[in-house]
Amino acid sequence: TKADKARLQKEEEDRRLKEEEEARLQAERDEQERLEREKKDKVLPELELKDFARRENELDELRHLLEDNHNSVVTWKNEEAEKAKWESYMCCDGTPDPSVQQEINTYMSLWKEDPEVNVTKVLKQCIGALRVLHKLEDLLKETSNLLDIQKYQEAIANLQELIHLKHNLATEEILKEATANIDTQTGNMQTVVKDEHVTLCLWANLKKNPRFKGLNFEEVGLGFEIPKQLAVSNIAVRILHTRYDHLSLLARMTHTRMHTPSSRYISYKSVSQTSLHSARISVHSAESGQSQIKTKIEGLNGETTSSVDGDLSSSLSHLNTSETCFRVQVVDMMQYSPLGGVFYYNVFHLPPQAHHVNGWTIRQILDTGLEVFPYPQKGLQMNESLISKLDDVESIGSPPVGVSVTIPDNVMFLENPQVARWDATGKQWRMDGVTEVMYSEEESKISFKMDSFQPFVLIQDTYANFPFQSWELKPLGQDSALYTIKGALINVSITVQGHQCMLQTQEQKCLSHFTGKWMNSTALQRAMQDSGINIFVNEFTEKYVTTYGNFSSGVVLLRWNAQCGPEHLVMQVCEHFATGPVPKDRWCLYLLGAQRSQMLGISESSEAFSPDHCLGTEFHSTFIHMLQDHMSTEGIARTRTSHNLFVDTVQSLLCATRPLLYA
């Protein structure tokens, strides 16, 4: 119709006018961009010449700033070290100087000869030994001299061995008095001894009830399960939880260059052909000056050379020598971190108990010390009396032993924990041989089974919280800042005040022992890593963390960094004195390169990336000089008057986390 034709004609005209208007506006924009580009191109040589002329002065000024700050920090640290050394000397508490080998040797010799076996006093002595051990570890980290490295490693290994020996002596003393501390309800002896570093759980099998399956030490969240043949044997079970980890340090010292995942198949012959690896340490016994205490560090199969007493026969039948293949999963100590300390899971021969006759106390004294009970014992020929006590034929074999652990309250697992057992022969952690693993996140409890009694740890991927989602460094005032990292699984904030740091996180429950407490950056880093909150990198991180192939900036600007090229970095920066959030329109983008820095003319919300500099700005050879062009007088004054320890602390946190690469 006529009306429809008029309407269509009008729509066509409106569309034509709109297209013409858009074309005109686009032409104006193109013309404006052309003029700006010509203007930039015109001043570009002038800016480059100006930057080149002052480049040497800016680099010298920056170098002097860094050198002066570094020298001041080094002087302060040396003074603090000398002060601490003098205070330690004035204490006169018998603690040796760990840097003097003669003092360390004397300290260990005197302690080794000390006949004290009371568990409370022994654990107190161990606390002092741990302090010495920590000092040795610090010295080992600081030195690069090969002779000193060898000296400190030897001292660390010997002192660790001595501490473990003292634990065994105290354990033996408790077990000798098992009948005097019998539990009337169970007929056995069970006890728990605990201090700030160690939890010792002991169970002595006095009743030998074949229906006994296991025991839970409810007060400390530890428990075990044993098969029937052990339930009728003359044994004692120990779970020793040390909140420190000596075995992982031993593994690192032994395999210093191991940093790749190891999973291989090996072939071995029968257990009877497997060589036994044992280390013996001899000291004078508390009860007999001539007797010797022998501590054996067992191999993978849990075999010992000690004789088997009790209800199990000691004669081993000849096993089939046909070769068997199995998978060995060695824990890569560069990829995984043991958390929560070590759990030493052992079974021992129960020492001879005292008998009281006519007012006399009669006890058989052995010179073997605390003997490991051999388990598993494959191919054992059992006597008829033992078989009659067992309900089924399967019990004659060597079923796996079970253990349950409540996650320690001083660690946080960002993922489900994994279990690794100690390979004493290879001095390494292994993940094979652990079965029926069950983890309850609600109860924070994990249970599993192993073929034999061995030390074990709970491990987590060291880089579970990588890569970072974003990061921010925000000033809070003079010599104060807030460093925030949004990790892959958990967010972490660190408040810096002077040379002190304080962790802030939403997960307060597991980290209450150091959250909200001031400490230096080194101590904070160690505490966070020991608790499972790792945001720190090392020389092996790039092997295990996948980055985005380019740098990133403080606020998520990955699309710009993906387009600026591998030689440049885009950062978003704003001068901000208030405590509240930064208004979005106040952020400025900077393009950083090895040769110069410049302010960009685009914003985070721009449609496309452009490396062109912002009109009216200049080029600078250093980022700090670039920022000063747009900082207030007060802002510049703060950067120049910041305390050298504050600058060093912030710098150390940034270097330790490398957010420009891993965010």
XYZ file of C-alpha atoms in Angstrom, residues 38-511:
474
model
C 51.782 12.116 13.442
C 52.258 14.193 16.549
C 53.654 11.197 18.449
C 55.884 10.249 15.537
C 57.095 13.818 15.377
C 58.047 13.980 19.062
C 59.235 10.352 19.280
C 62.824 11.038 18.142
C 63.000 13.961 20.540
C 61.778 11.805 23.447
C 64.205 9.027 22.590
C 67.132 11.456 22.435
C 66.101 12.981 25.740
C 65.832 9.526 27.333
C 69.209 8.499 25.922
C 70.867 11.672 27.240
C 69.788 11.033 30.845
C 69.947 7.241 30.764
C 73.376 6.955 32.377
C 72.463 9.349 35.197
C 69.188 7.542 35.938
C 70.865 4.134 36.009
C 73.632 5.446 38.262
C 71.092 6.992 40.617
C 69.137 3.745 40.808
C 72.290 1.714 41.350
C 73.394 3.984 44.191
C 69.957 3.744 45.812
C 70.057 -0.052 45.720
C 73.664 -0.281 46.879
C 73.142 2.117 49.784
C 70.049 0.241 50.880
C 71.791 -3.136 50.560
C 74.840 -1.994 52.520
C 72.677 -0.593 55.302
C 70.726 -3.843 55.547
C 73.876 -5.977 55.570
C 75.379 -3.819 58.318
C 72.211 -4.139 60.411
C 72.040 -7.916 59.936
C 75.699 -8.345 60.911
C 75.160 -6.287 64.049
C 72.090 -8.345 64.952
C 74.013 -11.593 64.370
C 76.866 -10.449 66.599
C 74.369 -9.356 69.242
C 72.609 -12.728 69.149
C 75.927 -14.562 69.345
C 76.967 -12.528 72.383
C 73.630 -13.101 74.115
C 73.940 -16.847 73.479
C 77.446 -16.798 74.928
C 76.292 -14.929 78.044
C 73.486 -17.434 78.666
C 76.050 -20.074 79.722
C 73.417 -22.806 79.353
C 75.750 -25.417 77.934
C 74.522 -24.958 74.373
C 77.434 -25.423 71.962
C 78.406 -23.075 69.174
C 77.226 -25.040 66.111
C 79.934 -23.494 63.939
C 82.669 -25.035 66.102
C 82.960 -28.744 65.368
C 84.799 -29.534 68.597
C 81.977 -28.078 70.690
C 79.366 -30.054 68.746
C 81.317 -33.300 69.146
C 81.768 -32.713 72.884
C 78.080 -31.898 73.277
C 76.993 -35.116 71.537
C 79.543 -37.286 73.365
C 78.450 -36.052 76.779
C 74.782 -36.491 75.941
C 75.353 -39.961 74.516
C 77.031 -41.029 77.761
C 74.270 -39.533 79.905
C 72.461 -42.516 81.512
C 69.166 -40.617 81.889
C 66.253 -42.607 80.411
C 63.240 -41.012 82.105
C 60.974 -40.026 79.230
C 60.089 -36.584 80.586
C 63.716 -35.625 81.149
C 64.825 -37.147 77.853
C 62.233 -35.157 75.884
C 63.401 -32.003 77.658
C 66.978 -32.761 76.610
C 65.770 -33.324 73.056
C 64.291 -29.811 72.957
C 67.762 -28.368 73.568
C 69.219 -30.667 70.902
C 66.580 -29.491 68.416
C 67.642 -25.883 68.959
C 71.215 -26.841 68.137
C 69.991 -28.769 65.118
C 68.071 -25.766 63.777
C 71.191 -23.623 64.076
C 73.162 -26.223 62.138
C 70.507 -26.249 59.412
C 70.690 -22.464 59.141
C 74.470 -22.611 58.847
C 74.151 -25.268 56.140
C 71.810 -23.036 54.123
C 74.080 -20.019 54.407
C 77.424 -21.608 53.515
C 78.771 -22.451 50.073
C 82.100 -23.881 51.249
C 82.241 -27.598 50.402
C 84.164 -28.494 53.560
C 81.693 -26.641 55.753
C 78.772 -28.272 53.927
C 80.215 -31.711 54.606
C 80.936 -30.821 58.236
C 77.437 -29.495 58.918
C 75.728 -32.373 57.123
C 77.684 -34.898 59.161
C 76.880 -33.087 62.403
C 73.185 -32.877 61.485
C 72.987 -36.586 60.645
C 74.778 -37.606 63.862
C 72.625 -35.383 66.048
C 69.421 -36.605 64.395
C 70.527 -40.183 64.987
C 71.306 -39.425 68.610
C 67.896 -37.840 69.205
C 66.195 -40.918 67.758
C 68.364 -43.163 69.932
C 67.305 -41.241 73.036
C 63.663 -41.731 72.031
C 64.294 -45.471 71.799
C 65.986 -45.590 75.203
C 63.062 -43.765 76.807
C 60.629 -46.097 75.011
C 62.474 -49.165 76.278
C 62.397 -47.874 79.843
C 58.612 -47.430 79.701
C 58.102 -50.898 78.211
C 60.211 -52.516 80.920
C 57.580 -51.397 83.430
C 54.591 -52.452 81.310
C 53.175 -54.906 83.874
C 53.336 -52.245 86.584
C 51.152 -49.940 84.516
C 48.631 -52.453 83.213
C 45.158 -51.239 82.259
C 42.584 -53.168 84.274
C 39.944 -53.034 81.538
C 42.018 -54.331 78.630
C 44.716 -56.239 80.448
C 47.345 -54.479 78.358
C 49.458 -51.381 78.837
C 48.782 -48.233 76.832
C 50.161 -44.783 77.492
C 50.603 -41.392 75.818
C 53.457 -38.971 76.504
C 53.323 -35.576 74.841
C 55.208 -32.294 74.723
C 55.407 -29.411 72.245
C 57.519 -31.361 69.742
C 56.752 -35.052 70.281
C 53.754 -37.307 70.846
C 54.629 -40.830 72.011
C 51.919 -43.519 71.935
C 52.821 -46.954 73.352
C 50.863 -50.191 73.600
C 52.256 -53.336 75.217
C 50.578 -56.662 74.430
C 50.356 -58.362 77.814
C 47.068 -60.263 77.497
C 47.682 -61.638 73.973
C 44.019 -61.719 73.073
C 43.550 -63.116 69.520
C 40.357 -61.039 69.175
C 42.292 -57.803 69.620
C 42.279 -55.811 66.376
C 43.618 -52.386 67.243
C 43.584 -49.364 69.503
C 42.781 -45.681 69.129
C 44.592 -43.143 71.274
C 41.610 -40.774 71.268
C 43.343 -37.945 73.137
C 45.913 -37.493 70.364
C 43.977 -38.741 67.321
C 46.251 -41.709 66.520
C 45.367 -45.362 66.138
C 46.600 -48.688 64.758
C 45.326 -52.063 63.558
C 47.282 -55.323 63.705
C 46.587 -58.839 62.392
C 45.834 -61.786 64.629
C 49.309 -63.296 64.684
C 50.643 -60.075 66.167
C 47.755 -59.932 68.624
C 49.017 -63.158 70.210
C 52.709 -62.235 70.076
C 54.941 -60.755 72.726
C 55.156 -57.307 71.156
C 54.783 -53.588 71.759
C 53.518 -51.083 69.189
C 54.764 -47.510 69.091
C 53.534 -44.495 67.159
C 56.021 -41.677 67.652
C 54.903 -38.409 66.063
C 57.610 -35.772 65.782
C 56.370 -32.372 64.627
C 59.735 -31.827 63.005
C 60.945 -33.782 59.991
C 64.474 -35.144 60.112
C 64.008 -37.804 57.447
C 63.095 -35.382 54.651
C 66.200 -33.354 55.434
C 68.217 -36.563 55.258
C 66.624 -37.365 51.882
C 67.473 -33.908 50.541
C 71.058 -34.140 51.733
C 71.412 -37.602 50.191
C 69.762 -36.759 46.867
C 70.810 -33.147 46.410
C 70.225 -33.151 42.656
C 66.991 -35.107 42.575
C 64.334 -32.844 41.126
C 62.456 -34.942 38.587
C 59.559 -37.326 39.239
C 60.770 -40.872 39.721
C 58.521 -43.813 38.972
C 60.182 -46.970 37.778
C 59.808 -50.746 37.727
C 62.508 -52.781 39.409
C 63.120 -56.495 39.611
C 64.028 -58.236 42.827
C 64.459 -61.787 44.017
C 63.103 -63.360 47.160
C 63.257 -61.695 50.524
C 65.762 -64.255 51.677
C 68.191 -62.947 49.038
C 67.639 -59.281 49.824
C 70.540 -57.705 51.654
C 69.833 -56.173 55.009
C 70.908 -52.593 55.591
C 71.275 -51.685 59.218
C 73.148 -49.054 61.150
C 74.159 -49.725 64.701
C 74.822 -47.169 67.395
C 76.295 -48.364 70.664
C 76.061 -46.591 73.976
C 76.323 -47.767 77.545
C 73.045 -48.991 78.967
C 71.560 -47.346 82.044
C 71.170 -50.691 83.772
C 74.414 -52.350 82.759
C 77.585 -50.412 82.198
C 78.979 -53.195 80.007
C 75.889 -53.823 77.876
C 75.348 -52.291 74.508
C 72.247 -50.649 73.065
C 71.869 -51.490 69.384
C 69.554 -49.422 67.259
C 68.744 -50.860 63.869
C 67.493 -48.868 60.932
C 65.598 -51.433 58.912
C 65.383 -51.867 55.150
C 62.289 -51.956 52.989
C 61.124 -55.404 53.975
C 61.285 -54.742 57.687
C 63.690 -57.640 58.248
C 66.171 -57.744 61.129
C 68.883 -60.050 62.313
C 67.371 -60.297 65.767
C 65.897 -63.593 66.922
C 62.156 -64.004 67.208
C 60.800 -64.932 70.614
C 57.188 -65.263 71.703
C 54.605 -67.365 69.959
C 56.000 -67.088 66.404
C 58.698 -69.513 65.319
C 62.004 -68.004 64.203
C 62.664 -70.436 61.378
C 62.171 -68.939 57.909
C 61.276 -71.283 55.108
C 62.992 -70.917 51.770
C 60.980 -68.640 49.529
C 60.564 -68.968 45.808
C 63.444 -67.255 44.039
C 61.425 -66.373 40.971
C 61.734 -62.705 40.090
C 58.879 -60.327 40.727
C 58.351 -56.892 39.235
C 56.704 -54.024 41.055
C 56.451 -50.295 40.652
C 58.584 -48.014 42.770
C 57.162 -44.533 43.286
C 59.874 -42.336 44.745
C 58.642 -38.998 46.046
C 60.171 -36.059 44.231
C 61.193 -33.757 47.074
C 61.192 -30.793 44.722
C 57.552 -31.347 43.776
C 56.041 -32.561 47.050
C 56.282 -31.245 50.599
C 55.887 -33.423 53.706
C 53.635 -31.651 56.212
C 52.879 -32.161 59.886
C 56.069 -33.977 60.858
C 56.992 -37.669 60.777
C 55.037 -40.610 62.210
C 57.349 -43.437 63.299
C 55.240 -46.614 63.254
C 57.142 -49.460 64.931
C 56.642 -52.882 66.471
C 59.152 -54.116 69.061
C 59.815 -57.212 71.069
C 58.357 -56.582 74.498
C 61.299 -56.403 76.935
C 61.385 -58.949 79.790
C 59.093 -57.903 82.601
C 59.964 -57.841 86.291
C 58.793 -60.641 88.605
C 58.232 -60.082 92.321
C 59.192 -63.047 94.541
C 59.407 -62.858 98.343
C 60.034 -59.158 98.319
C 62.609 -59.446 95.562
C 62.255 -57.932 92.093
C 63.726 -60.209 89.434
C 64.293 -58.947 85.905
C 66.168 -60.491 83.010
C 68.679 -57.986 81.659
C 69.503 -58.180 77.976
C 72.305 -56.399 76.143
C 70.291 -56.132 72.921
C 68.347 -53.014 73.864
C 65.055 -52.276 72.146
C 64.665 -54.927 69.425
C 62.548 -54.520 66.333
C 60.014 -57.328 65.888
C 60.369 -58.699 62.322
C 57.200 -58.199 60.309
C 56.177 -59.321 57.773
C 57.575 -62.821 58.133
C 56.682 -64.548 54.892
C 56.843 -68.316 54.850
C 56.991 -68.732 58.622
C 56.592 -72.253 59.992
C 54.219 -71.755 62.927
C 53.815 -74.175 65.772
C 50.530 -75.903 66.517
C 49.833 -73.877 69.668
C 49.898 -70.633 67.698
C 47.743 -72.000 64.883
C 45.171 -73.173 67.401
C 44.802 -69.604 68.663
C 44.004 -68.255 65.190
C 40.508 -68.478 63.774
C 41.340 -68.885 60.094
C 44.119 -70.089 57.859
C 44.595 -66.660 56.232
C 45.920 -65.328 59.524
C 49.009 -67.485 59.076
C 50.157 -65.107 56.345
C 51.318 -61.527 56.874
C 48.373 -59.197 56.282
C 49.054 -55.465 56.079
C 49.006 -53.370 59.238
C 46.708 -50.389 59.555
C 47.120 -46.934 61.020
C 44.887 -43.869 61.366
C 45.992 -40.282 61.855
C 44.121 -37.090 62.634
C 45.587 -34.275 60.555
C 47.842 -32.158 62.816
C 46.216 -28.855 63.761
C 49.242 -26.818 62.682
C 49.038 -27.668 58.966
C 46.566 -27.061 56.162
C 46.117 -29.376 53.213
C 44.818 -27.521 50.175
C 44.203 -30.883 48.507
C 43.563 -34.366 49.868
C 46.768 -35.470 51.615
C 48.835 -38.316 50.185
C 50.873 -40.821 52.172
C 54.548 -41.656 51.716
C 56.565 -44.277 53.596
C 60.265 -44.157 54.402
C 62.737 -46.245 52.429
C 65.644 -46.549 54.866
C 67.832 -48.295 52.302
C 67.524 -45.602 49.652
C 67.023 -42.792 52.175
C 63.967 -41.516 50.351
C 60.184 -41.335 50.625
C 58.092 -43.716 48.534
C 54.392 -43.788 47.724
C 54.132 -47.445 46.711
C 53.232 -50.031 49.335
C 50.462 -47.882 50.825
C 46.944 -49.283 50.303
C 43.310 -48.751 51.320
C 43.786 -45.028 51.841
C 40.639 -43.344 53.201
C 40.429 -39.631 53.962
C 37.587 -37.871 55.775
C 37.699 -34.126 55.271
C 34.975 -33.557 57.863
C 36.879 -35.423 60.576
C 40.311 -34.356 59.235
C 41.346 -37.972 59.516
C 43.211 -40.332 57.205
C 43.613 -44.105 57.511
C 45.549 -46.596 55.396
C 47.480 -49.854 55.469
C 51.096 -50.817 54.823
C 52.851 -54.141 54.352
C 55.137 -53.468 57.295
C 55.811 -51.063 60.137
C 57.596 -48.027 58.723
C 57.864 -44.278 59.281
C 55.458 -42.312 57.132
C 54.499 -38.729 56.340
C 51.583 -36.877 54.794
C 52.566 -35.012 51.647
C 51.100 -32.329 49.413
C 51.981 -30.847 46.044
C 54.330 -27.977 46.864
C 52.814 -25.844 44.100
C 49.133 -26.615 44.719
C 48.406 -22.888 45.088
C 50.090 -21.997 41.769
C 49.734 -20.212 39.436
C 48.452 -17.065 41.126
C 45.260 -15.482 39.830
C 46.365 -11.928 40.652
C 48.431 -9.933 43.104
C 48.527 -6.449 44.585
C 50.981 -4.377 46.602
C 49.123 -1.638 48.446
C 50.683 1.075 50.673
C 49.236 1.475 54.170
C 51.333 4.405 55.301
C 54.964 5.259 55.889
C 57.045 2.039 55.871
C 53.912 -0.081 55.748
C 52.258 -2.068 52.962
C 49.821 -4.890 52.273
C 50.923 -7.618 49.858
C 48.012 -9.734 48.607
C 48.168 -12.829 46.424
C 45.074 -14.546 45.080
C 46.278 -18.098 44.673
C 44.771 -20.980 42.775
C 43.179 -22.411 45.948
C 43.601 -19.878 48.750
C 44.169 -16.123 49.088
C 47.015 -14.823 51.226
C 47.684 -11.325 52.561
C 50.917 -10.265 54.227
C 51.148 -6.995 56.122
C 54.627 -5.462 56.138
C 55.601 -2.989 58.842
C 59.264 -2.045 58.819
C 61.217 -5.313 58.698
C 58.380 -7.333 60.247
C 55.663 -9.316 58.448
C 52.300 -10.649 59.554
C 50.173 -13.225 57.760
C 46.465 -12.614 57.276
C 44.182 -15.271 55.835
C 40.608 -16.433 56.104
C 41.756 -19.867 57.280
C 42.478 -18.995 60.908
C 41.853 -22.445 62.409
C 44.924 -24.303 61.168
C 47.278 -21.326 61.187
